[in-house]
Short mmCIF file of C-alpha atoms in Angstrom, two decimals:
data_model
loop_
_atom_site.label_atom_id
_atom_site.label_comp_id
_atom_site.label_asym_id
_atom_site.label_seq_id
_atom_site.Cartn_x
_atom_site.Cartn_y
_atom_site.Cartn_z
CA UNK A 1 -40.22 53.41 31.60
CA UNK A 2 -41.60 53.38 35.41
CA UNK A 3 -43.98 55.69 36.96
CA UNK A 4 -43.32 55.98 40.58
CA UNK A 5 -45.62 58.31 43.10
CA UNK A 6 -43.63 59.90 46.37
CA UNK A 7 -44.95 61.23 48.82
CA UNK A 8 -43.25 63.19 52.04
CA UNK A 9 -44.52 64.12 54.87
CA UNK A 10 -43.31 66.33 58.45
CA UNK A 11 -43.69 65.85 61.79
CA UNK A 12 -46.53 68.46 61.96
CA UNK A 13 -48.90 65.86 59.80
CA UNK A 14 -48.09 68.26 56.70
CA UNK A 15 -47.84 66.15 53.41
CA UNK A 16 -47.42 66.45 49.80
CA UNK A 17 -47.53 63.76 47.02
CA UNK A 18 -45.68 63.66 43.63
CA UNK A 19 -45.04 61.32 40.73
CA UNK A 20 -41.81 60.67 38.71
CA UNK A 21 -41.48 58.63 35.64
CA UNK A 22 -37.97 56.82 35.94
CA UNK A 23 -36.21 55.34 32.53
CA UNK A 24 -34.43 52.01 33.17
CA UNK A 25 -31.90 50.88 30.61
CA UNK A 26 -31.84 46.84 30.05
CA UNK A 27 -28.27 45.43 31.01
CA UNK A 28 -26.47 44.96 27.84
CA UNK A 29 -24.86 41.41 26.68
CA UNK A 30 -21.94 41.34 25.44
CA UNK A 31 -22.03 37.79 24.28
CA UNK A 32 -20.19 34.40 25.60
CA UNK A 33 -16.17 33.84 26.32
CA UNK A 34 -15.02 32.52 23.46
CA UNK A 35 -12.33 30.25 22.17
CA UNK A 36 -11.40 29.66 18.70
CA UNK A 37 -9.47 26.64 18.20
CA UNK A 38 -6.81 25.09 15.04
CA UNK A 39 -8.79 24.26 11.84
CA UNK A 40 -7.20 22.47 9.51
CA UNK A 41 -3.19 24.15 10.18
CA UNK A 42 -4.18 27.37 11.50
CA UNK A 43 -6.03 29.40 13.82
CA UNK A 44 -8.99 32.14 12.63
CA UNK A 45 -7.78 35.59 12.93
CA UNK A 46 -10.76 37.40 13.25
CA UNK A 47 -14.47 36.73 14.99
CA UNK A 48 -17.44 38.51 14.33
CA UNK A 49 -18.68 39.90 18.43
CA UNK A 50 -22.77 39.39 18.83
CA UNK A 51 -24.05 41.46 21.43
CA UNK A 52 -27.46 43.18 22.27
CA UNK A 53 -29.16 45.14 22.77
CA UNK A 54 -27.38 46.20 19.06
CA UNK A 55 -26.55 50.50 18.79
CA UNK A 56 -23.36 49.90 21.46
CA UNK A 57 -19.74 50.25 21.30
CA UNK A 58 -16.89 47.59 21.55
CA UNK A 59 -13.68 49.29 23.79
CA UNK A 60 -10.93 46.72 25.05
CA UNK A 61 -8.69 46.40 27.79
CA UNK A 62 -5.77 44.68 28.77
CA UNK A 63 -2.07 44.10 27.67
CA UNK A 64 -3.56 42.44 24.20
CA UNK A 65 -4.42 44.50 21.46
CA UNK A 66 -6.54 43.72 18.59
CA UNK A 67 -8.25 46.10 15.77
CA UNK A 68 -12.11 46.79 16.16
CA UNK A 69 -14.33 47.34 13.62
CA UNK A 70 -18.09 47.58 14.34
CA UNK A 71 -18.65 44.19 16.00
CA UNK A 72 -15.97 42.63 13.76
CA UNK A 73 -12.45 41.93 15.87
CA UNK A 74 -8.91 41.32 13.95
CA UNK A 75 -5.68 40.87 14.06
CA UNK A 76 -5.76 38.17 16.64
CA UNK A 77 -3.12 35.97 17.43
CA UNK A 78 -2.54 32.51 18.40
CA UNK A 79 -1.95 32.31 22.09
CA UNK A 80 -3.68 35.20 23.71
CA UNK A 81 -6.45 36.27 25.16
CA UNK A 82 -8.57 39.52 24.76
CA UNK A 83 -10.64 41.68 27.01
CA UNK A 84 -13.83 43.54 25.37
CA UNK A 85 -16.10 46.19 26.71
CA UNK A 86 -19.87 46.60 25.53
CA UNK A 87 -21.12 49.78 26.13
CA UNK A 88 -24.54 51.27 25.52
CA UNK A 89 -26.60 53.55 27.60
CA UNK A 90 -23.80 53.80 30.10
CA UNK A 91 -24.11 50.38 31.19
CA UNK A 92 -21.51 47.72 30.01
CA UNK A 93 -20.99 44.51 29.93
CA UNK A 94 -17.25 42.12 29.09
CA UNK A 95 -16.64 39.23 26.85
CA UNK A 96 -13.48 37.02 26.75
CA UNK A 97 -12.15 35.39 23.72
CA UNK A 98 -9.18 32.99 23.72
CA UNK A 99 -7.12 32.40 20.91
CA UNK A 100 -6.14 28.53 20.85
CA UNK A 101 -2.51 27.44 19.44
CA UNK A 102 -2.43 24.75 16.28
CA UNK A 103 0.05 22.67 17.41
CA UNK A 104 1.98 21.46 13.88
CA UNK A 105 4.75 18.92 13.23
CA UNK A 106 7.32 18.21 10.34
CA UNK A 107 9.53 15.48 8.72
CA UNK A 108 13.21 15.67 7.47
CA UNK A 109 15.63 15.42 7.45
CA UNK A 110 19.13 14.31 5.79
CA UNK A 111 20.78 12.68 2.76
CA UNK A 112 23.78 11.25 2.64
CA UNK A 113 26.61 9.79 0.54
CA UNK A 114 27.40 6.79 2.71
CA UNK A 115 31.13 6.10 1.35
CA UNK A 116 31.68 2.48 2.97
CA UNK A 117 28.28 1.54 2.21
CA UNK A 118 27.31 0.25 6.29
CA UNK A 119 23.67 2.18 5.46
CA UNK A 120 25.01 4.58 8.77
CA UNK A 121 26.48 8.20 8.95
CA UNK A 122 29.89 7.92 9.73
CA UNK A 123 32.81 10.33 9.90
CA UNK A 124 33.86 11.03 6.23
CA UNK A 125 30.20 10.90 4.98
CA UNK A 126 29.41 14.04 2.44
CA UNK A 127 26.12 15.62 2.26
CA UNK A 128 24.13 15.38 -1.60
CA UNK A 129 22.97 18.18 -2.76
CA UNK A 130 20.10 18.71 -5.24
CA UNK A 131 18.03 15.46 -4.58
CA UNK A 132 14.21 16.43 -4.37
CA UNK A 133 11.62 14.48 -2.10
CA UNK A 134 8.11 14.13 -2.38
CA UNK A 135 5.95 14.19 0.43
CA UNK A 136 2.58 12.00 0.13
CA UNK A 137 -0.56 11.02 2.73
CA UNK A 138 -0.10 6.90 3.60
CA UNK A 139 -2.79 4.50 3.60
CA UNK A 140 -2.31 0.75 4.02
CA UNK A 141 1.28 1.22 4.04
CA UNK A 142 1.99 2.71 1.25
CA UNK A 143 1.35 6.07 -0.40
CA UNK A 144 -1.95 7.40 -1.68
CA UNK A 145 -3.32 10.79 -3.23
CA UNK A 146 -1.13 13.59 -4.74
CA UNK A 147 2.08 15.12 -3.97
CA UNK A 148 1.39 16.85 -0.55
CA UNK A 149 4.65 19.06 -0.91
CA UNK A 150 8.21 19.01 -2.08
CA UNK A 151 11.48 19.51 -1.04
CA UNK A 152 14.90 19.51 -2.40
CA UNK A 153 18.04 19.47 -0.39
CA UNK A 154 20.21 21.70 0.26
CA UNK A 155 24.13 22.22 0.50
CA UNK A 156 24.10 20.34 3.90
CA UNK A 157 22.28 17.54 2.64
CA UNK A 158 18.71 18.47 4.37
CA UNK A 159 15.46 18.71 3.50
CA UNK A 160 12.38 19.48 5.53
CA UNK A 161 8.41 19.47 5.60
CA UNK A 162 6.74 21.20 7.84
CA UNK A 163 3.43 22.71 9.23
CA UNK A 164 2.06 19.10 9.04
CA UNK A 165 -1.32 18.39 10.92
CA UNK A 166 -1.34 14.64 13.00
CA UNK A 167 -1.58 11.63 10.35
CA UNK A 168 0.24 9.25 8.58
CA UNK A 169 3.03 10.34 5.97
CA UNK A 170 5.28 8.43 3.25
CA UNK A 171 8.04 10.17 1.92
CA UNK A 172 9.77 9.32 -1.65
CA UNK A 173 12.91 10.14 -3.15
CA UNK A 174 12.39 11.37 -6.91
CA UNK A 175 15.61 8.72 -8.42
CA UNK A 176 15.95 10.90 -11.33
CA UNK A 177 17.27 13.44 -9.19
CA UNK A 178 20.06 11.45 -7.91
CA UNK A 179 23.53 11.39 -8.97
CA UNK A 180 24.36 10.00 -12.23
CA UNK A 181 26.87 7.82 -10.29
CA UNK A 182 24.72 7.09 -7.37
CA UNK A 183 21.57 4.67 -6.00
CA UNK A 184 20.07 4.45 -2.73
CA UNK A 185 21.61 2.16 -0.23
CA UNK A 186 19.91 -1.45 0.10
CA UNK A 187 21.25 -1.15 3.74
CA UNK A 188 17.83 0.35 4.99
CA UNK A 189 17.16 0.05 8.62
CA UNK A 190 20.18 -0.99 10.21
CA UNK A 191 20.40 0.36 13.27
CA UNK A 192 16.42 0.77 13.14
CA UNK A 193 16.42 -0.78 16.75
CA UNK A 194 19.54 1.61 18.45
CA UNK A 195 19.10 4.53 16.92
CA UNK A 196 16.98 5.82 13.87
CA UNK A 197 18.90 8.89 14.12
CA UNK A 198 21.84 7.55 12.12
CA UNK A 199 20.35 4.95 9.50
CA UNK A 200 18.72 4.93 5.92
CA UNK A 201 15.53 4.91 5.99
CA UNK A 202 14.64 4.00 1.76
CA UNK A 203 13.59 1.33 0.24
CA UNK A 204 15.84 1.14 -2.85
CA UNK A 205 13.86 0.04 -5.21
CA UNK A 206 10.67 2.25 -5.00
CA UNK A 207 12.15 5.13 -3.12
CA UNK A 208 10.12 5.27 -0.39
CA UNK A 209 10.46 5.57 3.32
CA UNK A 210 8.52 3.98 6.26
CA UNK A 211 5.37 5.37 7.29
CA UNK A 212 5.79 8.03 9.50
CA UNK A 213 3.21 8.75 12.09
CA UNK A 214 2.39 12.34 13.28
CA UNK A 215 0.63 13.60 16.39
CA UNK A 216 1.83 16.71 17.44
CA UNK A 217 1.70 18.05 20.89
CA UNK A 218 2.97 20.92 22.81
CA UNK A 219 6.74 20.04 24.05
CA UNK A 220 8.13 21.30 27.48
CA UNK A 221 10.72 19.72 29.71
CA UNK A 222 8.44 16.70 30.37
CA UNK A 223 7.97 15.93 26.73
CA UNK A 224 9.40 12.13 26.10
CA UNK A 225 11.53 11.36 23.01
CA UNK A 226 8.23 9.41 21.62
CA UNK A 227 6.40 13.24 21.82
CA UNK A 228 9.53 14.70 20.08
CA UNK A 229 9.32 11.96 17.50
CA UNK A 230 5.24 12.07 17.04
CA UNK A 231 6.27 16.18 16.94
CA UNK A 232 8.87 16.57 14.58
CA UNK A 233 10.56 13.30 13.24
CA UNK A 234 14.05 14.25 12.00
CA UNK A 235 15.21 10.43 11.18
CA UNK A 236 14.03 9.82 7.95
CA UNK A 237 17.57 9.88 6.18
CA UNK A 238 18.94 8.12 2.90
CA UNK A 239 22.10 6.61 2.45
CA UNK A 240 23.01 6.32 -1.66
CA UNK A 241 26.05 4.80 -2.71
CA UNK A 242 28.23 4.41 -5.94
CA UNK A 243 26.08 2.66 -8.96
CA UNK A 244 28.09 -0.94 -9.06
CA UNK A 245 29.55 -1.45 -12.22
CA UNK A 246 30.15 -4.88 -11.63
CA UNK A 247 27.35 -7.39 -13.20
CA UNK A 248 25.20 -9.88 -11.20
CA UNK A 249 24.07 -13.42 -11.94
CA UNK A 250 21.01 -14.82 -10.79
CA UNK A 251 18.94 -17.54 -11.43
CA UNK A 252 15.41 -18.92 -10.73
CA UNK A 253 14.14 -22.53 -10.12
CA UNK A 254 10.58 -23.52 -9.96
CA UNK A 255 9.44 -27.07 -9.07
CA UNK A 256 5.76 -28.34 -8.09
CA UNK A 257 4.90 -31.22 -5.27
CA UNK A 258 2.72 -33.33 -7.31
CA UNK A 259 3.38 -34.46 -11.35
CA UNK A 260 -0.36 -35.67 -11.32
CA UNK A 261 -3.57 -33.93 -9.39
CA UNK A 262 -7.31 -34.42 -9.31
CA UNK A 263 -9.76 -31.80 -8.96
CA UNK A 264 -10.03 -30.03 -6.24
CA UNK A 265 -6.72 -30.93 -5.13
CA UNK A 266 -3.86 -28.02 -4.08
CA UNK A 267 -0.84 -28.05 -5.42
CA UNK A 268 2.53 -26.07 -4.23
CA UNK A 269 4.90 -24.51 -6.38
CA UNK A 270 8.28 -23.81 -5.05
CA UNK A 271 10.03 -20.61 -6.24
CA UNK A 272 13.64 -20.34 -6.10
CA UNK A 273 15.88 -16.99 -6.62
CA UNK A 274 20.31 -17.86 -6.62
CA UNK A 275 22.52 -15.45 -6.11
CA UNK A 276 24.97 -16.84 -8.34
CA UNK A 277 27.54 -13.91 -8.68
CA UNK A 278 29.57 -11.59 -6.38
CA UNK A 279 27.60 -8.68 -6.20
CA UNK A 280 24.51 -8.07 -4.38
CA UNK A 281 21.46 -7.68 -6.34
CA UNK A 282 18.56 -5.61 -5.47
CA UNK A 283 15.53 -4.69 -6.86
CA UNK A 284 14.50 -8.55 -7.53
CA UNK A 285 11.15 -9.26 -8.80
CA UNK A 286 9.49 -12.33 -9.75
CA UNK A 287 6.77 -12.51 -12.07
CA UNK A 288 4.23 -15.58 -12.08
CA UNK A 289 0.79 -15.75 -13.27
CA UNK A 290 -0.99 -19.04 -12.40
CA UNK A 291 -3.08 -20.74 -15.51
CA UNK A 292 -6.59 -20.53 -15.14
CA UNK A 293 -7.15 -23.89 -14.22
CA UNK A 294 -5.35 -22.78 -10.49
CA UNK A 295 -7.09 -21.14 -7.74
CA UNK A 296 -4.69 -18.93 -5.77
CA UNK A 297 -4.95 -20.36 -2.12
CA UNK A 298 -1.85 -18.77 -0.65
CA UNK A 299 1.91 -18.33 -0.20
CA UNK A 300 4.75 -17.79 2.65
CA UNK A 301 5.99 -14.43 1.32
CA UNK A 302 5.57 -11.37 -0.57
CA UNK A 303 3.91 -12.54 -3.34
CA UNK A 304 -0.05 -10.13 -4.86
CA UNK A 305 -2.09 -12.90 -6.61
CA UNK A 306 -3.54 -9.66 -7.54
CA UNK A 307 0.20 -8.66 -9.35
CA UNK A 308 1.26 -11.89 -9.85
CA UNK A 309 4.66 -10.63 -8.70
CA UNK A 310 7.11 -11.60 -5.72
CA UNK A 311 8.76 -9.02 -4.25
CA UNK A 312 11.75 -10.44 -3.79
CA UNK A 313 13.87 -7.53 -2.96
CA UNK A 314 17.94 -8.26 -2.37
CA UNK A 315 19.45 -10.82 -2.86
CA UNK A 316 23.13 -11.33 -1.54
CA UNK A 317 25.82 -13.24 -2.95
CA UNK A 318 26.05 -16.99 -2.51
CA UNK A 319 22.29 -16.14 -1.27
CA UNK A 320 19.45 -18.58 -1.98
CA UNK A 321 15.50 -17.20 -1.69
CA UNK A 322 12.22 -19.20 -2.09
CA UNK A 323 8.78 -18.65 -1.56
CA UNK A 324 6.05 -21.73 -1.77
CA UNK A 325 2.39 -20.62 -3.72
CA UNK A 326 -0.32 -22.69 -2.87
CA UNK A 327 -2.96 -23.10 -5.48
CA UNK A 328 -6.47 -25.13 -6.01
CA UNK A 329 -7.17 -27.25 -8.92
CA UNK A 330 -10.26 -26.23 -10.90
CA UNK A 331 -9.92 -27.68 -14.12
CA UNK A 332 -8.91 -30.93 -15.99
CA UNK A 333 -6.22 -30.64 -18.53
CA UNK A 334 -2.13 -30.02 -18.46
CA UNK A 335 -1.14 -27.01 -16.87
CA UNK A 336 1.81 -25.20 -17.35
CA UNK A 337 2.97 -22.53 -15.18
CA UNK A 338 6.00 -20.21 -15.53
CA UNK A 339 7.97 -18.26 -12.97
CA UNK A 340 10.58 -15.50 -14.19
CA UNK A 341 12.30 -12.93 -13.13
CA UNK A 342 11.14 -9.81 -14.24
CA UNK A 343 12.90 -6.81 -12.62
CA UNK A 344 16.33 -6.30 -10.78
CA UNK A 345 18.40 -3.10 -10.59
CA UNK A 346 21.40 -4.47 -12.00
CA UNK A 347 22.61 -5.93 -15.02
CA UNK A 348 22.90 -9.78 -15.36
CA UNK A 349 25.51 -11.33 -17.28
CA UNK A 350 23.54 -14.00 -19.22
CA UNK A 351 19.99 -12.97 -18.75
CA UNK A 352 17.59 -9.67 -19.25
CA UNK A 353 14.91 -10.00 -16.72
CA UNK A 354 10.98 -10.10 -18.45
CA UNK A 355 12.06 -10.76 -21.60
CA UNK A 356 10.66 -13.71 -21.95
CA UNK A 357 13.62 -15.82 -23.65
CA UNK A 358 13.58 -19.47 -23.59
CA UNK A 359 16.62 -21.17 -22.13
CA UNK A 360 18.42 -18.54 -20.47
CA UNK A 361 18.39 -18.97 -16.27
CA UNK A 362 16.05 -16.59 -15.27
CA UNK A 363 13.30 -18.67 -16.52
CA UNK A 364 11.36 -21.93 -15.41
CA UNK A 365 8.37 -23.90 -16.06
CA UNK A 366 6.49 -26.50 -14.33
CA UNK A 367 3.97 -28.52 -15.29
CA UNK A 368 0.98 -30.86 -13.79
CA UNK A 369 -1.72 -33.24 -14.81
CA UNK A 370 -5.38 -33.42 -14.15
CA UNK A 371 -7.22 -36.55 -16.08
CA UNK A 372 -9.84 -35.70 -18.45
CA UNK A 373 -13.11 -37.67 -17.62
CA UNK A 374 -14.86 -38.42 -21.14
CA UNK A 375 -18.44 -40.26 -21.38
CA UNK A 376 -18.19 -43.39 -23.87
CA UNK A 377 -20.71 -42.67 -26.33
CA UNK A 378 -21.47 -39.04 -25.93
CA UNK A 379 -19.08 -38.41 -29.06
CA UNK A 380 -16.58 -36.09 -26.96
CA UNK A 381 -13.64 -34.55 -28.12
CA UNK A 382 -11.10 -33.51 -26.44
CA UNK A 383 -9.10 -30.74 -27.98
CA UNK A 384 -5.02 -30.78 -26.56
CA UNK A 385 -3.00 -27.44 -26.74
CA UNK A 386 0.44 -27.12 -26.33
CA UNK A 387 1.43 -23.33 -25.50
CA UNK A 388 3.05 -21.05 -29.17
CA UNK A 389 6.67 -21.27 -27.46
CA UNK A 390 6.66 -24.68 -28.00
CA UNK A 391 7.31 -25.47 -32.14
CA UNK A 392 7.77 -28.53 -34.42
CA UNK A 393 5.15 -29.98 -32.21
CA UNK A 394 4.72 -34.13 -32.82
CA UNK A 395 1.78 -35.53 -30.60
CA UNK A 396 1.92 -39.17 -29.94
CA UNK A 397 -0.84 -41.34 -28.07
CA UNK A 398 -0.73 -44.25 -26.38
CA UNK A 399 -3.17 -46.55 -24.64
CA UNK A 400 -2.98 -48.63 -21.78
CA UNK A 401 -0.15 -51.43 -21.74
CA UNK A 402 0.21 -50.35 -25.52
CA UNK A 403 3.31 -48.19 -26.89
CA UNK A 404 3.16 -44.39 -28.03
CA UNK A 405 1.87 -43.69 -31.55
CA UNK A 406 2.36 -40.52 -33.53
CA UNK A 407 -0.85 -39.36 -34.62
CA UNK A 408 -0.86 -35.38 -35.48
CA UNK A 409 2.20 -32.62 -35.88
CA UNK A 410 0.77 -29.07 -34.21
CA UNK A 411 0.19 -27.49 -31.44
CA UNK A 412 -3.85 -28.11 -31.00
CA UNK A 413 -4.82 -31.34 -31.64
CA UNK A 414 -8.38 -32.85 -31.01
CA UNK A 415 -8.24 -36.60 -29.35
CA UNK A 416 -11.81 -38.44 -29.64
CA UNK A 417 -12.16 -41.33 -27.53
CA UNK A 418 -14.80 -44.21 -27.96
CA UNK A 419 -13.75 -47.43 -26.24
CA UNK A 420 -13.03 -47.57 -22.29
CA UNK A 421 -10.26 -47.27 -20.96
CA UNK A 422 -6.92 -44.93 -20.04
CA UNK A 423 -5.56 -42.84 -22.75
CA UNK A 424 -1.94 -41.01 -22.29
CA UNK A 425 -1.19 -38.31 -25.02
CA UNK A 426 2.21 -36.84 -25.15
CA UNK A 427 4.45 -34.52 -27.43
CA UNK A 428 7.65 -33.70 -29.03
CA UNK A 429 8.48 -30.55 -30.03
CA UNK A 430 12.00 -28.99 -32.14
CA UNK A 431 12.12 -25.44 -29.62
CA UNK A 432 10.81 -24.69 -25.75
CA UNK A 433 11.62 -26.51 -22.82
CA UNK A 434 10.30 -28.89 -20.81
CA UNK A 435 10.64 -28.66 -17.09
CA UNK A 436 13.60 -30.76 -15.90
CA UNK A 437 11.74 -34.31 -15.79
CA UNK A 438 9.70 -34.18 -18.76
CA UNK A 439 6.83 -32.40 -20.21
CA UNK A 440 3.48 -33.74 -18.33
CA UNK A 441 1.04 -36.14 -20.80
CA UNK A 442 -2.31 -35.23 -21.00
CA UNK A 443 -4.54 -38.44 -19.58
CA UNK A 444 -8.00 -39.19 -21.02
CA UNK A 445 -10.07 -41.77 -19.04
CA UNK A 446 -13.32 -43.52 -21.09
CA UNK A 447 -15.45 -44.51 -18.64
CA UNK A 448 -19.42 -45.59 -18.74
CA UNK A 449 -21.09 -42.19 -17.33
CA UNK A 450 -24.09 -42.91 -15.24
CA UNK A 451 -27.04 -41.61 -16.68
CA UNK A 452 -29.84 -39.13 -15.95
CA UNK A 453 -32.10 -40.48 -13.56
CA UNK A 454 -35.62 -41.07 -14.93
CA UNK A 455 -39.11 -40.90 -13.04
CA UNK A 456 -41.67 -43.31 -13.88
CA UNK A 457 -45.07 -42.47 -12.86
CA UNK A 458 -47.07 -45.26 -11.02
CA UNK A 459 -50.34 -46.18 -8.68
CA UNK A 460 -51.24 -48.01 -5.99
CA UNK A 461 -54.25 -49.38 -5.67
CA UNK A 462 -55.72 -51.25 -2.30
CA UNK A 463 -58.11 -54.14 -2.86
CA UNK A 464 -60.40 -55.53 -0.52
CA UNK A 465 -60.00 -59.20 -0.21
#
């Protein structure tokens, strides 16, 4: 409130004085433009309007409409904007609020049945019906977390996940959903390089597809395909084909580069997979756990020390594949390491993968030596194991220049060694095989250990001569 005195006066000198009190109104706020932007897939629908002083009235105007209530405002939608009035006291005052757009991709799209098996949609391919996919978050290449959503598709062979935010995506095919008389191609990525449009995109064995990478953006005639792709990827198809009910026939070789090692030496083991039938096999895994006297160092393919399994994957007919494991020796002793193959898709005619038999082809062992250093006259033993597969076990010992003796019949035996010298213990046994060239001796070496080192106390003492 102001108090203002006026006073008028004529020409004639005449005057008069008055006072008025004046109310001024403050000028009302009716709070900052506003945009409200994506969270998580969608937009908020509704904002709560601050504005003061408080008592006023919201009005709008403008071609977009929204419901007021109070200072609450609803019924927005993604893409426009909004024009509000503040009125209080007859004075006013506007406020702007934008509604941002969440910009959202997807993944499909189509699976086929690929009748001449190239892994590519051709003319004459039908669509499968009734296969569900799972859709999962992907970390490190590979899926992680739950199921994200599901999907199962339809008469025209598609499927389809959308209202995805940007990140990283695996899909998998659920295989008990397939066919009875069907598998997924092991054609996958064929024509990855011309056009992803028109290949399978599965791994047979574990049913999942690349990584697919999302980052959705607004499209508009300057879009590039890599925006349409990063938008909505639509090339993440499956090819399945008939179940073959033809058998395969593989078998596995393993071989090491050294018979005889010292500590701290590294050794390589050589892994061989044949092909030795007509039909391709897929699905190949290798299983091989290293003894604990080896020190995984590394290899030149697909193989987890963390596993112990090769992922071999297919294997074509007439098709040879090898991987080399490089290991560290950290103990003394024989080793014996075995290499099978554990898992394949298909049946083999003279071998069940992982079971384990002895003398069927899947199967190999290798062997190596590492001399056991024993102190003459510390009354050491040394106690020799052969592994249970091995039975009718006769161990023989021999010294140097000397010829083999039979001295014990079972698998642990305990050799004690007095005199210097080199020692070579061997064995016999009725079942189990030895690798190719022999089953590797253990070597005890005698030798005079030097001992602890002793201080003896003594003084000096300067004379004057």
């Amino acid at each position: 409130t102001v108090t203002l005195t006026v006073t008028a006066s004529n020409l004639l000198g005449c005057s008069d004085t008055t006072q008025l009190t004046v109310n001024v109104n403050p000028l009302p706020n009716a709070g900052s433009d506003t945009t409200l932007v994506c969270i998580g897939n969608s937009v908020p629908k509704s904002l709560e309007l601050s504005a003061s002083p408080l008592g006023g009235v919201y009005t709008q105007f403008g071609p977009n409409v929204a419901l007021i209530n109070g200072n609450t405002v609803s019924e927005l939608l993604p893409g426009n904007t909004y024009n509000f009035v503040y009125t209080i006291n007859g004075c006013s005052d506007t406020i702007v609020v934008t509604i941002g757009q969440c910009v959202l991709g997807s993944i499909g799209d189509y699976v086929f049945k690929d009748k001449n098996n190239d892994g590519l949609q051709d003319g004459g391919d039908a669509p499968v019906q009734g296969v569900k996919l799972n859709l999962y978050a992907a970390a490190n290449g590979t899926k992680t977390g739950p199921i994200l959503a599901s999907d199962t598709t339809d008469a025209a062979g598609k499927y389809l996940f959308d209202s995805l935010s940007a990140g990283n995506y695996i899909v998998e095919i659920d295989q008990t959903t397939l066919p009875d008389t069907c598998q997924i191609s092991a054609k996958k990525d064929v024509n990855a390089n011309a056009n992803d449009m028109t290949d399978s995109d599965f791994d047979p064995t574990s049913g999942l597809s690349q990584v697919v990478t999302l980052n959705p953006t607004v499209l508009d005639d300057n879009s590039t395909l890599a925006d349409s792709l990063a938008t909505n990827n639509l090339t993440v198809d499956a090819a399945l084909v008939n179940k073959s009910t033809d058998k395969i026939d593989l078998a596995l070789d393993k071989s090491v580069d050294k018979k005889l090692a010292m500590l701290g030496d590294t050794v390589a083991y050589t892994i061989r997979v044949y092909n030795e039938g007509q039909v391709l096999a897929t699905g190949v895994q290798v299983s091989d756990t290293l003894a604990a006297s080896l020190q995984f160092v590394s290899s030149n393919g697909a193989y987890s020390p963390v596993t112990k399994v090769w992922m071999v994957g297919s294997v074509a007919p007439g098709d040879t594949v090898s991987i080399v494991i490089k290991a560290r020796v950290i103990a003394a002793g024989v080793t014996f390491n075995t290499a099978q193959i554990s898992k394949v898709n298909e049946q083999d005619v003279d071998s069940t993968p992982g079971d384990n038999a002895e003398g069927e082809d899947d199967l190999d062992r290798e062997c190596l030596t590492v001399p056991i250093l024993v102190c003459r006259g510390q009354g050491q033993g040394v106690q020799l194991t052969v592994p249970a597969q091995y039975t009718g076990v006769v161990w023989f010992r021999k010294a140097a220049g000397g010829q083999p003796e039979q001295v014990a019949t079972d698998n642990i035996y305990v050799a004690s060694e007095t005199e210097l010298g080199t020692y070579e213990y061997s064995f016999t046994s009725a079942s189990g095989s030895c690798p190719a060239d022999g089953c590797c001796p253990t070597i005890i070496v005698v030798e005079d250990c030097c001992p602890a080192q002793v201080c003896v106390p003594f003084t000096v003492t300067k004379k004057k001569k």
